[in-house]
Coordinates of C-alpha atoms in Angstrom, one line a residue:
Chain A
X1 CA -32.5 63.6 43.3
X2 CA -32.0 65.2 46.6
X3 CA -29.7 63.5 49.1
X4 CA -31.7 65.1 52.0
X5 CA -35.1 64.0 53.2
X6 CA -37.8 65.5 51.1
X7 CA -40.6 64.5 53.4
X8 CA -41.0 63.5 57.0
X9 CA -41.0 59.8 57.6
X10 CA -44.4 58.6 58.9
X11 CA -43.6 55.4 60.6
X12 CA -47.3 54.4 61.0
X13 CA -48.0 54.5 57.3
X14 CA -46.9 52.5 54.3
X15 CA -45.8 48.9 54.2
X16 CA -43.8 47.6 57.1
X17 CA -40.6 47.0 55.1
X18 CA -40.7 50.6 53.6
X19 CA -41.0 52.2 57.0
X20 CA -38.6 50.0 59.0
X21 CA -36.5 48.7 56.2
X22 CA -33.7 51.2 56.8
X23 CA -33.4 50.0 60.4
X24 CA -32.8 46.4 59.4
X25 CA -28.9 46.4 59.0
X26 CA -28.6 48.0 62.4
X27 CA -31.1 45.7 64.0
X28 CA -29.4 42.6 62.6
X29 CA -26.1 43.8 63.9
X30 CA -27.5 44.4 67.3
X31 CA -29.3 41.1 67.4
X32 CA -26.3 39.1 66.4
X33 CA -23.7 40.8 68.5
X34 CA -25.7 42.1 71.5
X35 CA -29.1 40.6 72.0
X36 CA -28.3 37.0 71.4
X37 CA -25.1 36.8 73.5
X38 CA -26.9 38.7 76.3
X39 CA -29.8 36.4 76.2
X40 CA -27.5 33.4 76.2
X41 CA -25.7 34.8 79.3
X42 CA -29.0 35.5 81.0
X43 CA -30.3 32.0 80.1
X44 CA -27.3 30.5 81.9
X45 CA -28.7 31.9 85.2
X46 CA -31.7 29.7 84.9
X47 CA -30.1 26.6 83.4
X48 CA -26.5 26.1 84.8
X49 CA -25.8 23.9 86.6
X50 CA -29.5 22.8 86.9
X51 CA -32.8 24.2 85.8
X52 CA -34.3 26.6 88.4
X53 CA -34.1 29.9 90.3
X54 CA -31.3 28.7 92.6
X55 CA -29.0 31.5 91.6
X56 CA -31.5 34.2 92.4
X57 CA -32.2 32.6 95.8
X58 CA -28.4 32.7 96.5
X59 CA -28.2 36.4 95.3
X60 CA -31.1 37.6 97.4
X61 CA -30.7 35.6 100.5
X62 CA -26.9 35.5 101.1
X63 CA -25.9 38.4 103.3
X64 CA -22.6 38.9 101.5
X65 CA -24.4 39.4 98.2
X66 CA -27.1 41.6 99.7
X67 CA -24.3 43.8 101.0
X68 CA -23.0 44.1 97.5
X69 CA -26.4 45.3 96.3
X70 CA -26.5 47.8 99.1
X71 CA -23.0 49.0 98.3
X72 CA -23.9 49.4 94.6
X73 CA -27.0 51.4 95.4
X74 CA -25.2 53.6 98.0
X75 CA -22.4 54.3 95.6
X76 CA -24.8 55.1 92.7
X77 CA -26.9 57.4 95.0
X78 CA -23.9 59.2 96.3
X79 CA -22.4 59.7 92.8
X80 CA -25.7 60.9 91.4
X81 CA -26.3 63.3 94.3
X82 CA -22.8 64.8 94.2
X83 CA -22.8 65.0 90.3
X84 CA -26.1 66.9 90.3
X85 CA -25.0 69.2 93.2
X86 CA -21.7 70.0 91.5
X87 CA -23.0 69.8 87.9
X88 CA -25.9 72.3 88.2
X89 CA -23.8 75.3 89.2
X90 CA -21.2 74.5 86.6
X91 CA -23.9 74.1 83.9
X92 CA -25.5 77.3 85.1
X93 CA -22.2 79.1 84.9
X94 CA -21.5 77.8 81.4
X95 CA -24.9 78.9 80.2
X96 CA -24.8 82.5 81.5
X97 CA -21.1 83.4 81.7
X98 CA -19.5 85.4 78.9
X99 CA -17.6 83.3 76.4
X100 CA -14.1 84.2 77.5
X101 CA -15.0 82.8 80.9
X102 CA -17.1 79.8 79.9
X103 CA -14.9 78.5 77.1
X104 CA -11.8 77.6 79.2
X105 CA -14.1 75.7 81.6
X106 CA -15.8 73.9 78.8
X107 CA -12.4 73.0 77.2
X108 CA -11.3 71.4 80.5
X109 CA -14.5 69.4 80.6
X110 CA -14.3 68.2 77.0
X111 CA -10.5 67.4 77.2
X112 CA -11.1 65.3 80.3
X113 CA -13.9 63.5 78.5
X114 CA -11.6 62.7 75.6
X115 CA -8.9 61.4 77.9
X116 CA -8.6 57.6 78.3
X117 CA -10.7 56.3 81.2
X118 CA -7.9 54.3 82.8
X119 CA -5.5 57.2 82.6
X120 CA -8.1 59.4 84.4
X121 CA -8.8 56.8 87.0
X122 CA -5.0 56.2 87.7
X123 CA -4.6 59.9 88.0
X124 CA -6.8 59.8 91.0
X125 CA -4.6 56.9 92.4
X126 CA -1.6 59.2 92.0
X127 CA -3.4 62.1 93.8
X128 CA -5.0 60.1 96.6
X129 CA -2.3 57.6 97.6
X130 CA -0.5 57.9 100.9
X131 CA 2.6 59.4 99.1
X132 CA 0.4 61.5 96.8
X133 CA 0.4 65.3 96.6
X134 CA -2.6 65.7 98.9
X135 CA -1.2 63.7 101.8
X136 CA 2.3 65.1 101.2
X137 CA 1.0 68.7 101.4
X138 CA -1.1 68.1 104.5
X139 CA 1.9 66.3 106.1
X140 CA 4.2 69.1 105.2
X141 CA 1.8 71.7 106.7
X142 CA 1.7 69.5 109.9
X143 CA -2.1 69.4 109.6
X144 CA -1.9 65.6 109.9
X145 CA 0.5 63.3 111.6
X146 CA -0.1 60.3 109.4
X147 CA -1.3 60.0 105.8
X148 CA -5.1 60.0 105.5
X149 CA -6.4 56.7 104.2
X150 CA -7.9 58.3 101.0
X151 CA -7.3 55.4 98.7
X152 CA -9.5 52.3 98.5
X153 CA -12.4 53.9 100.2
X154 CA -15.9 54.9 99.4
X155 CA -14.6 58.5 99.2
X156 CA -12.1 57.7 96.5
X157 CA -14.7 55.8 94.4
X158 CA -17.3 58.6 94.8
X159 CA -14.8 61.3 93.8
X160 CA -13.4 59.3 90.9
X161 CA -16.8 58.4 89.5
X162 CA -18.3 61.8 90.0
X163 CA -15.5 63.2 88.0
X164 CA -16.3 60.8 85.2
X165 CA -20.1 61.4 85.4
X166 CA -20.0 65.2 85.6
X167 CA -20.1 65.9 81.8
X168 CA -23.2 63.8 81.6
X169 CA -24.9 66.3 84.0
X170 CA -23.2 69.5 82.9
X171 CA -23.8 69.4 79.1
X172 CA -27.5 68.5 78.9
X173 CA -28.2 71.0 81.7
X174 CA -26.1 73.7 80.1
X175 CA -28.0 73.3 76.9
X176 CA -31.4 73.4 78.7
X177 CA -30.5 76.5 80.7
X178 CA -29.1 78.3 77.7
X179 CA -32.4 77.6 75.9
X180 CA -34.5 79.3 78.5
X181 CA -36.1 82.5 77.5
X182 CA -34.5 85.4 79.5
X183 CA -37.7 87.4 79.3
X184 CA -39.4 84.7 81.4
X185 CA -37.3 85.7 84.4
X186 CA -37.7 89.4 83.7
X187 CA -41.5 88.8 83.7
X188 CA -41.2 86.9 87.0
X189 CA -39.3 89.8 88.5
X190 CA -41.9 92.4 87.4
X191 CA -44.5 90.1 88.9
X192 CA -42.8 90.7 92.2
X193 CA -40.8 87.5 92.5
X194 CA -37.5 87.6 94.3
X195 CA -34.5 85.8 92.9
X196 CA -35.2 82.9 95.2
X197 CA -38.8 82.7 94.2
X198 CA -37.9 82.8 90.5
X199 CA -35.4 80.1 91.1
X200 CA -37.8 77.8 92.9
X201 CA -41.0 78.5 90.9
X202 CA -39.7 79.2 87.4
X203 CA -36.1 78.0 87.0
X204 CA -36.2 74.7 88.7
X205 CA -39.5 73.5 87.1
X206 CA -38.1 74.5 83.7
X207 CA -35.0 72.4 84.1
X208 CA -36.7 69.6 86.2
X209 CA -37.0 67.1 83.4
X210 CA -33.4 67.6 82.2
X211 CA -32.2 67.4 85.8
X212 CA -34.2 64.2 86.2
X213 CA -33.0 62.5 83.1
X214 CA -29.4 63.5 83.8
X215 CA -29.8 62.0 87.3
X216 CA -31.3 58.8 86.0
X217 CA -28.5 58.3 83.4
X218 CA -25.8 59.0 86.0
X219 CA -27.5 56.6 88.4
X220 CA -27.9 53.8 85.8
X221 CA -24.3 54.2 84.5
X222 CA -23.1 54.2 88.1
X223 CA -25.0 51.0 88.9
X224 CA -23.0 49.0 86.4
X225 CA -19.7 50.8 86.7
X226 CA -16.6 48.6 86.9
X227 CA -13.3 50.4 86.3
X228 CA -13.3 53.0 89.0
X229 CA -14.7 50.9 91.9
X230 CA -12.1 48.2 91.1
X231 CA -9.2 50.6 90.9
X232 CA -10.1 53.1 93.7
X233 CA -12.4 51.0 95.9
X234 CA -11.8 48.5 98.6
X235 CA -12.5 44.8 98.6
X236 CA -14.9 45.2 101.5
X237 CA -17.1 47.6 99.4
X238 CA -17.4 45.5 96.3
X239 CA -20.1 46.5 93.8
X240 CA -22.3 44.5 91.5
X241 CA -20.1 44.9 88.4
X242 CA -17.0 43.8 90.3
X243 CA -19.0 40.7 91.5
X244 CA -20.0 39.8 88.0
X245 CA -16.4 40.2 86.8
X246 CA -15.1 38.1 89.6
X247 CA -17.7 35.4 89.1
X248 CA -16.9 35.2 85.4
X249 CA -13.1 35.5 85.6
X250 CA -12.0 33.8 88.8
X251 CA -14.9 31.7 90.1
X252 CA -16.1 30.7 86.6
X253 CA -19.7 30.6 88.0
X254 CA -21.4 31.8 84.8
X255 CA -24.9 31.0 86.2
X256 CA -24.6 33.3 89.2
X257 CA -22.9 36.0 87.0
X258 CA -25.9 35.8 84.6
X259 CA -28.3 36.2 87.5
X260 CA -26.5 39.3 88.8
X261 CA -26.4 40.7 85.3
X262 CA -30.2 40.2 84.9
X263 CA -30.9 41.8 88.2
X264 CA -28.8 44.8 87.1
X265 CA -30.6 45.0 83.8
X266 CA -34.1 44.8 85.3
X267 CA -33.2 47.6 87.8
X268 CA -31.9 49.7 84.9
X269 CA -35.0 49.2 82.8
X270 CA -37.2 49.9 85.7
X271 CA -35.5 53.3 86.3
X272 CA -35.7 54.1 82.6
X273 CA -39.4 53.4 82.8
X274 CA -39.8 55.7 85.8
X275 CA -37.9 58.5 84.1
X276 CA -40.1 58.1 81.0
X277 CA -43.2 58.5 83.1
X278 CA -41.8 61.5 84.9
X279 CA -41.1 63.2 81.6
X280 CA -44.7 63.0 80.5
X281 CA -45.8 66.3 81.9
X282 CA -49.0 68.1 80.9
X283 CA -47.4 71.3 79.6
X284 CA -45.1 69.5 77.3
X285 CA -47.9 67.7 75.4
X286 CA -49.9 70.1 73.3
Chain B
X1 CA -49.3 120.3 86.2
X2 CA -47.3 117.9 88.3
X3 CA -46.5 114.8 86.3
X4 CA -47.3 111.4 87.6
X5 CA -44.3 109.8 85.9
X6 CA -41.3 111.9 85.0
X7 CA -38.2 111.0 83.2
X8 CA -35.3 113.4 83.7
X9 CA -32.4 113.6 81.4
X10 CA -32.2 109.9 81.1
X11 CA -29.0 108.5 79.6
X12 CA -28.0 105.0 78.9
X13 CA -24.9 103.7 77.2
X14 CA -23.4 100.2 77.1
X15 CA -20.0 99.2 75.8
X16 CA -19.5 102.7 74.6
X17 CA -22.7 102.7 72.5
X18 CA -25.2 105.4 73.5
X19 CA -28.7 103.9 73.5
X20 CA -30.6 106.7 75.1
X21 CA -29.4 110.3 75.5
X22 CA -30.9 113.1 77.5
X23 CA -34.5 111.9 77.3
X24 CA -37.0 113.9 79.4
X25 CA -40.7 113.2 79.6
X26 CA -43.7 113.9 81.7
X27 CA -46.6 111.5 81.7
X28 CA -50.0 112.1 83.3
X29 CA -51.8 109.6 85.4
X30 CA -54.1 107.4 83.3
X31 CA -52.5 108.4 80.0
X32 CA -51.9 106.0 77.1
X33 CA -48.5 107.0 75.8
X34 CA -46.8 105.3 72.9
X35 CA -43.0 105.2 72.4
X36 CA -42.8 105.1 68.6
X37 CA -39.6 104.8 66.6
X38 CA -37.4 102.6 64.5
X39 CA -35.5 99.7 66.1
X40 CA -32.5 100.9 68.0
X41 CA -34.0 104.3 68.7
X42 CA -33.9 103.9 72.5
X43 CA -37.6 103.4 73.1
X44 CA -37.3 99.9 74.5
X45 CA -34.3 100.8 76.6
X46 CA -36.2 103.7 78.2
X47 CA -39.0 101.2 79.0
X48 CA -36.6 98.7 80.5
X49 CA -35.1 101.5 82.7
X50 CA -38.6 102.4 84.0
X51 CA -39.2 98.7 84.7
X52 CA -35.9 98.5 86.6
X53 CA -34.6 95.7 84.3
X54 CA -31.8 98.1 83.2
X55 CA -30.1 100.8 85.2
X56 CA -29.5 104.1 83.5
X57 CA -26.0 105.6 83.2
X58 CA -27.5 109.0 84.0
X59 CA -30.7 110.9 84.8
X60 CA -33.7 110.0 87.0
X61 CA -37.1 108.3 86.9
X62 CA -39.7 109.8 89.2
X63 CA -43.1 108.6 90.2
X64 CA -45.2 111.2 92.0
X65 CA -42.0 113.3 92.4
X66 CA -40.0 110.5 94.1
X67 CA -37.2 108.6 92.4
X68 CA -37.8 104.9 91.8
X69 CA -34.3 104.1 90.7
X70 CA -33.4 102.8 94.2
X71 CA -36.4 100.5 94.2
X72 CA -35.6 97.0 93.0
X73 CA -37.8 96.0 90.1
X74 CA -39.7 93.3 91.9
X75 CA -40.9 96.0 94.4
X76 CA -41.7 98.7 91.8
X77 CA -45.3 97.6 91.4
X78 CA -45.1 98.1 87.6
X79 CA -46.8 95.7 85.2
X80 CA -45.1 94.6 82.0
X81 CA -46.0 92.7 78.9
X82 CA -43.1 91.6 76.8
X83 CA -42.6 91.0 73.1
X84 CA -41.6 87.4 73.7
X85 CA -44.2 85.0 75.2
X86 CA -43.4 84.9 78.9
X87 CA -46.1 82.9 80.4
X88 CA -44.6 80.4 82.9
X89 CA -44.8 77.1 81.0
X90 CA -45.2 74.9 84.1
X91 CA -48.4 76.8 85.2
X92 CA -51.9 77.0 83.9
X93 CA -53.5 80.2 82.7
X94 CA -55.1 80.6 86.2
X95 CA -51.8 79.9 88.0
X96 CA -50.0 82.3 85.8
X97 CA -52.5 85.1 86.5
X98 CA -52.5 84.3 90.2
X99 CA -48.7 84.2 90.4
X100 CA -48.0 87.9 91.3
X101 CA -50.6 87.6 94.1
X102 CA -49.2 84.3 95.4
X103 CA -45.8 85.9 95.5
X104 CA -47.2 88.8 97.5
X105 CA -48.8 86.3 99.9
X106 CA -52.3 87.7 99.6
X107 CA -55.2 85.8 101.2
X108 CA -56.5 82.9 99.2
X109 CA -60.0 84.2 98.6
X110 CA -58.6 87.5 97.4
X111 CA -56.3 85.7 94.9
X112 CA -59.3 83.7 93.7
X113 CA -61.5 86.7 93.3
X114 CA -58.9 88.9 91.6
X115 CA -57.8 86.1 89.2
X116 CA -61.4 85.5 88.2
X117 CA -61.9 89.2 87.6
X118 CA -58.8 89.3 85.4
X119 CA -59.9 86.2 83.4
X120 CA -63.1 88.1 82.7
X121 CA -61.3 91.3 81.8
X122 CA -59.3 89.6 79.0
X123 CA -62.2 87.1 78.2
X124 CA -60.2 84.0 78.9
X125 CA -62.5 82.3 81.5
X126 CA -63.0 79.3 79.1
X127 CA -59.3 78.6 78.9
X128 CA -58.3 79.1 82.6
X129 CA -57.1 75.5 82.9
X130 CA -54.9 75.5 79.8
X131 CA -51.1 75.5 79.7
X132 CA -49.3 78.1 77.6
X133 CA -48.2 75.5 75.1
X134 CA -51.8 74.7 74.4
X135 CA -52.7 78.3 73.4
X136 CA -52.2 80.6 70.4
X137 CA -49.9 83.6 70.6
X138 CA -52.8 86.0 70.9
X139 CA -54.3 84.1 73.7
X140 CA -51.0 84.0 75.5
X141 CA -50.5 87.7 75.2
X142 CA -54.0 88.3 76.6
X143 CA -53.1 86.2 79.6
X144 CA -49.9 88.1 79.9
X145 CA -51.9 91.3 80.1
X146 CA -54.1 89.8 82.8
X147 CA -51.0 88.7 84.8
X148 CA -49.5 92.2 84.5
X149 CA -52.7 93.8 85.7
X150 CA -53.8 91.4 88.5
X151 CA -51.8 93.3 91.2
X152 CA -53.3 96.6 90.2
X153 CA -50.0 98.3 89.2
X154 CA -50.2 102.1 88.5
X155 CA -48.1 101.7 85.4
X156 CA -48.4 99.1 82.7
X157 CA -45.4 98.8 80.3
X158 CA -45.8 97.1 77.0
X159 CA -42.8 96.3 74.8
X160 CA -44.1 95.5 71.3
X161 CA -46.5 92.9 72.7
X162 CA -48.3 92.3 69.4
X163 CA -45.4 92.2 67.0
X164 CA -45.4 88.4 66.7
X165 CA -49.1 88.3 65.8
X166 CA -50.8 88.6 62.4
X167 CA -52.6 91.7 61.4
X168 CA -56.2 90.6 62.2
X169 CA -55.3 89.2 65.6
X170 CA -53.2 92.3 66.3
X171 CA -56.2 94.6 65.7
X172 CA -58.4 92.4 67.9
X173 CA -56.0 92.6 70.8
X174 CA -55.4 96.3 70.3
X175 CA -59.1 96.6 71.0
X176 CA -58.7 94.5 74.1
X177 CA -55.8 96.7 75.3
X178 CA -57.9 99.8 74.7
X179 CA -60.7 98.3 76.7
X180 CA -58.4 97.3 79.6
X181 CA -57.1 100.9 79.6
X182 CA -60.6 102.5 79.7
X183 CA -61.9 100.1 82.4
X184 CA -58.9 100.3 84.8
X185 CA -57.5 103.8 84.1
X186 CA -54.0 102.4 84.4
X187 CA -51.2 104.5 82.9
X188 CA -49.9 102.7 79.8
X189 CA -46.5 103.1 78.2
X190 CA -46.5 101.2 74.9
X191 CA -43.5 100.6 72.7
X192 CA -44.0 100.0 69.0
X193 CA -42.4 100.6 65.7
X194 CA -45.8 100.4 64.0
X195 CA -47.1 103.9 63.3
X196 CA -50.6 102.6 62.6
X197 CA -50.7 100.9 66.0
X198 CA -49.4 104.0 67.7
X199 CA -52.1 106.2 66.0
X200 CA -54.8 103.7 66.8
X201 CA -54.0 103.3 70.5
X202 CA -52.5 106.3 72.1
X203 CA -53.4 109.6 73.7
X204 CA -49.9 110.9 73.0
X205 CA -47.0 109.7 70.9
X206 CA -43.4 110.1 71.9
X207 CA -41.3 109.8 68.7
X208 CA -37.9 108.4 69.3
X209 CA -34.9 108.6 67.0
X210 CA -31.3 107.6 67.6
X211 CA -31.7 107.6 71.3
X212 CA -33.4 111.0 71.6
X213 CA -36.9 112.2 71.7
X214 CA -37.7 113.6 68.3
X215 CA -41.2 115.0 69.0
X216 CA -44.0 114.6 71.6
X217 CA -47.6 115.2 70.7
X218 CA -51.1 113.9 70.1
X219 CA -51.5 111.7 67.0
X220 CA -53.0 114.7 65.1
X221 CA -50.1 117.0 66.2
X222 CA -47.5 114.5 65.0
X223 CA -49.3 113.8 61.7
X224 CA -50.2 117.3 60.7
X225 CA -47.3 119.3 62.2
X226 CA -44.2 117.2 62.1
X227 CA -41.3 119.3 63.4
X228 CA -38.6 117.4 61.5
X229 CA -38.0 115.6 58.3
X230 CA -37.7 112.3 60.4
X231 CA -41.1 112.9 62.0
X232 CA -42.7 113.6 58.6
X233 CA -41.1 110.5 57.1
X234 CA -41.8 108.1 59.9
X235 CA -45.5 108.9 60.2
X236 CA -47.2 108.6 56.9
X237 CA -45.2 108.0 53.7
X238 CA -44.4 111.4 52.5
X239 CA -43.0 112.9 49.4
X240 CA -39.9 115.0 49.7
X241 CA -38.4 117.4 47.2
X242 CA -35.6 119.9 47.5
X243 CA -36.7 123.5 47.1
X244 CA -35.3 127.0 47.6
X245 CA -36.8 129.4 50.1
X246 CA -37.3 132.8 48.5
X247 CA -39.1 134.6 51.4
X248 CA -39.3 132.8 54.7
X249 CA -41.9 135.2 56.3
X250 CA -44.3 134.9 53.4
X251 CA -43.6 131.2 52.9
X252 CA -42.5 131.6 49.3
X253 CA -40.5 128.8 47.8
X254 CA -39.1 128.0 44.4
X255 CA -39.6 124.4 43.1
X256 CA -37.0 122.5 41.1
X257 CA -38.8 123.4 37.9
X258 CA -38.5 127.1 38.7
X259 CA -42.1 127.8 39.7
X260 CA -42.7 129.9 42.8
X261 CA -45.4 129.0 45.4
X262 CA -46.6 131.1 48.3
X263 CA -48.1 130.3 51.7
X264 CA -46.1 127.2 52.5
X265 CA -45.3 126.5 56.2
X266 CA -41.6 126.8 56.9
X267 CA -40.3 124.7 59.8
X268 CA -36.8 124.8 61.4
X269 CA -36.1 121.1 61.8
X270 CA -32.3 120.7 62.1
X271 CA -32.2 117.4 60.3
X272 CA -31.9 118.6 56.7
X273 CA -28.9 120.2 54.9
X274 CA -31.0 121.8 52.3
X275 CA -34.6 123.0 52.4
X276 CA -37.0 120.1 51.7
X277 CA -40.6 120.2 50.8
X278 CA -42.9 117.6 52.3
X279 CA -46.2 116.6 50.7
X280 CA -48.5 113.9 52.1
X281 CA -49.7 111.4 49.5
X282 CA -53.3 112.0 50.4
X283 CA -52.9 115.8 49.8
X284 CA -52.2 115.3 46.1
X285 CA -55.0 115.3 43.6
X286 CA -55.3 115.0 39.8
X287 CA -56.0 118.2 38.0
X288 CA -56.5 119.5 34.5
X289 CA -53.2 120.3 32.9
X290 CA -51.6 123.7 33.4
X291 CA -54.1 124.7 36.1
X292 CA -51.8 126.6 38.5
X293 CA -48.3 126.9 39.8
X294 CA -48.8 124.3 42.5
X295 CA -49.1 121.4 40.2
X296 CA -46.7 119.0 38.5
X297 CA -47.0 117.5 35.0
X298 CA -46.0 113.9 34.9
X299 CA -46.7 110.3 33.9
X300 CA -48.2 107.5 35.9
X301 CA -45.4 104.9 36.5
X302 CA -47.4 102.4 38.4
X303 CA -50.7 102.2 40.3
X304 CA -52.2 99.7 42.6
X305 CA -55.6 99.2 44.1
X306 CA -56.1 99.3 47.8
X307 CA -59.8 98.7 48.1
X308 CA -61.3 102.2 48.5
X309 CA -58.2 104.0 47.4
X310 CA -55.7 103.9 44.6
X311 CA -52.0 104.3 45.1
X312 CA -50.1 106.0 42.3
X313 CA -46.4 106.5 41.6
X314 CA -46.1 109.5 39.3
X315 CA -42.8 110.3 37.6
X316 CA -42.3 114.1 37.2
X317 CA -39.6 116.1 35.5
X318 CA -36.3 116.2 37.3
X319 CA -36.5 112.5 37.9
X320 CA -38.6 112.8 41.0
X321 CA -41.4 110.3 41.9
X322 CA -44.5 111.4 43.7
X323 CA -46.6 108.9 45.7
X324 CA -50.2 109.8 45.8
X325 CA -53.3 108.2 47.3
X326 CA -56.7 109.0 45.7
X327 CA -60.2 108.0 46.7
X328 CA -62.0 106.2 43.9
X329 CA -65.7 107.2 43.8
X330 CA -66.5 105.1 40.7
X331 CA -67.8 107.9 38.6
X332 CA -64.6 109.0 37.0
X333 CA -62.2 106.9 34.9
X334 CA -59.0 106.6 37.0
X335 CA -55.7 107.3 35.2
X336 CA -53.8 104.2 34.0
X337 CA -50.1 103.4 34.0
X338 CA -48.5 105.4 31.2
X339 CA -51.1 108.2 31.2
X340 CA -49.9 111.8 31.2
X341 CA -51.4 113.5 34.2
X342 CA -51.2 116.8 36.1
X343 CA -50.9 116.5 39.9
X344 CA -51.9 119.3 42.1
X345 CA -50.9 119.9 45.7
X346 CA -52.1 122.1 48.6
X347 CA -49.4 124.6 49.7
X348 CA -51.0 125.3 53.0
X349 CA -50.9 121.6 53.9
X350 CA -47.3 121.1 52.7
X351 CA -44.3 121.9 55.0
X352 CA -40.8 123.0 54.1
X353 CA -38.1 121.8 56.5
X354 CA -35.0 123.8 56.8

């Protein structure tokens, strides 16, 4: 008997158990350890302390909370924009450069991905603090009179999070670009297209879906990010994840925390839906 | 005669490997010329240099007496069809064909008219709204031809455009390419490693071997008068046999068995160490035993049926094998595997390379 599949699984055919049976252990695990606790948490937002939509009214109509939503969106937008802007050239470089040039860059990216998240975030604290190398160098060069307030700012959080998100942009894009048929661009050139035209009319459309899905994943991950904003950010620019943590750990307001979590989840699912729709392009469906 | 397209002492090497050496060609306007040769013989490289997608390490490419090497490839006004499918996946057939004109910022009604004309030329009007992923390979290559012709280039380059297609489709599109050539009068340079394709399509064949031009000529020239062992071998599967030249002026040679034959063409080829007799499979015939000097006695090793012809492998003394191709008219009883036969050949059609 072969240990490899001998036929393609046709999900639509055969008895339900035969088609989906293999999924059951995983589904049960997910249900017990993820779906049920999550639902319980979300339920709390409607039931504690009393039945109703009170928590949602508080979230949407309190200016402090609305500012937190705004902060979260601004941060996610900034991180996504910067990640795409920096990631595309890197991915492009990795896809076209000779191995001896691309491999060191790739190694740096992978090593940093494997490094502990907290260590990577604290590394930015070391770099950005008032007595850190950046401020010290600028001071020594007499370019500034006082240390720049780099830490605990939107700048610090954006930099720290972009650094963490970059691989999620670079690797999918690198793969996509490397898969493109070189003759496509030679043909465009012979057709009379300049480099700029080829870039706009051929290259960008070819990588658009990958660019879009990378952007959405970075945006979604950024929306719920906790570690970097709490270590590098400022109290005045609190984001949604920090709010949830605070509500659960300090205030013990599980109902409001559940409401904030549900809002975050709904936004995420909505963006996922948008991305799915965008990916459905006529030329990819035969 | 002033040539329309001239290639002068073209040389191309990369990373120390010589891909093209000292290639010189003259091509007339409106000619259909095929670059034929095995893979790695420099034919594609020469085409890519003309297209401007590669720069040569030496030599020149002239159109109407003027060099085009300083013209960037997107301004050369040369059309090209590639071996790979290169239709832009995000554009429909119509948008693909219109692309070169859109890039050139032509007026909209001209783009419309020319695109329709090209759709008609390659008979793809019905599929104008399709995306490349919705079409077969043959259809895609036809659109690629239309896209390469829409801006009326003077030269159309084709780099093995049909090698990914099956035989029947290949022949159909060969006909299409012939038709495009006749209707538009464009000068076509066509790269292929398929001798049948070269013979079917071209006015002239340029035979490439190891980065050099081996021989230039019409299809008949190349087939009937190969000037080297390579040319004789590459076009048509030929039989080769070492011989001794007794009298070069009279064309007298001695065969391995000791028999002498006169009136054989002797050709200075430069790619053989020892004189070599070449006989085409279709120039061999069955004879009655011991007929004359120009025949071999042997035994049928294998035979296979090819429709109107039979292909035979005949083993002859000295451990040589002759391939012969014989028309079957149905009246005779064709020899079977194992039969003793006598094979005759025509000295005046054979060539000895030395």
